Amino acid sequence: MTGPAGPPLPDAEYVLPLRWSDDAGLEELAAYLRGLAGRLPVTVVDGSDPARFAAHARAFGDAVRHVRPDAHPGRNGKVAGVLTGLRLARAPRVVLADDDVRYDRAALAVVLARLADADVVRPQNVFDPMPWHARWDTARTLLNRALGSDYPGTLALRRDALGPGGYDGDVLFENLELLRTVRARGGSEHRADDVFVTRRPPTVRHFLRQRPRQAYDSLAQPLRFAAELAVLPVVVVAARDVRVLTALALVVVAVAETGRRRAGGASRFPASAVPLAPAWLLERGVCAWLALVLRACGGVPYAGGRLARAATPLRDLRAVHRLVHPRSPEVAA
């Protein structure tokens, strides 16, 4: 697969933070990036081991700038990659994307165009292909869309939106930390829920490993986390009457379908993901309690240590940046 062909995109750059221990998808990723490089500069900030770094350089070729990340405080290596990419960016508009994100021509142009009225743009990821575990995770996406917005593996932002200090590298939910930092500095966020960007699904093994870790992210959103903790007790009580349990499941299905239809989503999200929403919510209810145990044990295992914080509260970031009235309200999760 190649990247989106078409006319060059002026004043924009694509930045990919990368750290791989398995190069199984290298050929496909390299072809995508080389295709992208025909439209805008591409920078890969690669924290992989020396042997893989050299292999990546050969695969990407001269069309892609391939560099090591700068040192940055904190244990979340992706943050160092993002900030290095922003420092090196040659254009005022930057698309940040994980290694599993695949933009087409239209989505890339739209997210960049919407930076005209915002400091950061948050599009919507959609899995392609859609194996069973991607459908399962899509149920989460649909509920998020119904109740607010989903958190994708890509953002577009102005190069200076984070300021010289960047953002905290000692949190697990780094995308939320980035968004909150932009807003704490007075920046505006645009939720582009109608802009769909393809994402490759993870392996089943990686998907399963991420269950408690993704639940841990909710600690950054206390009201959401409290609701997720309540799921399991509610199910236990409701299970005494199958009619009540069925009614609750149908409500969850209806909410998921609302999210699927929102902002043109029915054309991109399969209806088969909707009935999985109650099962996903039950899984999250269980994993929320596991996340609470992990928090009591010092946090989520990460890079040989533990990350205790999911993200910094927006009020604390505002205090740091001395902004009492930011330009945009906090977006509900």
XYZ file of N, CA, C and O in Angstrom, residues 1 16 18 20-34 44 46 48 51-61 64 66 99 102:
144
model
N 0.843 -1.204 0.000
C 0.000 0.000 0.000
C 0.870 1.243 0.000
O 1.884 1.324 0.682
N 5.985 10.914 12.762
C 5.662 9.587 13.288
C 6.664 9.199 14.372
O 7.835 8.931 14.087
N 8.218 6.469 16.688
C 8.304 5.030 16.444
C 9.254 4.389 17.446
O 10.334 4.921 17.736
N 9.967 0.211 17.799
C 9.532 -1.149 17.487
C 10.490 -2.190 18.062
O 11.704 -1.998 18.088
N 9.900 -3.305 18.460
C 10.679 -4.498 18.828
C 10.378 -5.640 17.875
O 10.920 -6.737 18.022
N 9.498 -5.389 16.906
C 9.107 -6.396 15.910
C 8.848 -5.665 14.594
O 8.027 -4.758 14.534
N 9.562 -6.076 13.548
C 9.463 -5.392 12.262
C 8.533 -6.089 11.275
O 8.671 -5.925 10.055
N 7.550 -6.813 11.777
C 6.682 -7.584 10.886
C 5.966 -6.703 9.872
O 5.730 -7.121 8.738
N 5.608 -5.493 10.227
C 4.866 -4.628 9.316
C 5.714 -3.568 8.639
O 5.176 -2.597 8.094
N 7.028 -3.747 8.634
C 7.919 -2.693 8.148
C 7.710 -2.371 6.671
O 7.661 -1.207 6.287
N 7.593 -3.380 5.845
C 7.474 -3.138 4.402
C 6.232 -2.308 4.078
O 6.281 -1.368 3.287
N 5.103 -2.659 4.701
C 3.862 -1.926 4.432
C 3.942 -0.497 4.956
O 3.529 0.451 4.286
N 4.513 -0.309 6.157
C 4.656 1.033 6.714
C 5.575 1.884 5.841
O 5.275 3.057 5.563
N 6.676 1.307 5.393
C 7.628 2.056 4.572
C 6.982 2.517 3.262
O 7.183 3.655 2.820
N 6.200 1.649 2.643
C 5.527 2.023 1.400
C 4.544 3.165 1.640
O 4.437 4.102 0.829
N 3.814 3.109 2.752
C 2.873 4.173 3.096
C 3.600 5.501 3.285
O 3.178 6.544 2.748
N 4.703 5.494 4.038
C 5.433 6.729 4.312
C 6.071 7.304 3.054
O 6.088 8.518 2.853
N 6.604 6.444 2.192
C 7.194 6.937 0.943
C 6.118 7.588 0.066
O 6.365 8.592 -0.605
N 10.308 10.568 10.739
C 10.126 9.455 11.664
C 11.132 9.616 12.792
O 12.344 9.682 12.544
N 12.666 7.782 15.677
C 12.764 6.341 15.909
C 13.607 6.023 17.148
O 14.821 6.243 17.162
N 13.910 2.923 18.314
C 14.169 1.482 18.286
C 15.649 1.194 18.546
O 16.503 2.089 18.466
N 20.046 -1.972 15.698
C 19.886 -2.843 14.532
C 18.584 -2.534 13.804
O 18.549 -2.453 12.570
N 17.514 -2.362 14.545
C 16.239 -2.038 13.914
C 16.253 -0.628 13.337
O 15.672 -0.376 12.276
N 16.883 0.296 14.026
C 16.987 1.661 13.505
C 17.643 1.647 12.125
O 17.175 2.312 11.186
N 18.714 0.889 11.986
C 19.404 0.803 10.692
C 18.513 0.154 9.637
O 18.471 0.599 8.479
N 17.782 -0.896 10.020
C 16.871 -1.554 9.076
C 15.756 -0.614 8.644
O 15.361 -0.585 7.473
N 15.255 0.190 9.570
C 14.204 1.146 9.243
C 14.718 2.206 8.273
O 14.013 2.593 7.329
N 15.932 2.681 8.504
C 16.506 3.694 7.614
C 16.600 3.168 6.183
O 16.291 3.893 5.224
N 17.003 1.925 6.037
C 17.098 1.337 4.691
C 15.715 1.209 4.058
O 15.536 1.467 2.867
N 14.720 0.807 4.847
C 13.379 0.602 4.307
C 12.712 1.921 3.921
O 12.036 2.013 2.890
N 12.900 2.958 4.730
C 12.230 4.230 4.462
C 12.862 4.967 3.275
O 12.173 5.658 2.534
N 14.166 4.844 3.129
C 14.843 5.501 2.025
C 15.038 6.990 2.254
O 14.709 7.544 3.317
N 12.231 9.929 3.377
C 11.753 10.117 4.751
C 12.921 10.533 5.637
O 13.969 9.882 5.630
N 14.737 10.448 8.973
C 14.725 9.407 9.992
C 15.748 9.771 11.051
O 16.947 9.821 10.790
N 2.141 4.522 14.441
C 2.599 3.704 13.319
C 1.489 2.885 12.673
O 1.668 2.340 11.579
N -3.255 5.226 8.991
C -3.095 5.309 7.545
C -4.055 6.373 6.987
O -5.252 6.133 6.817
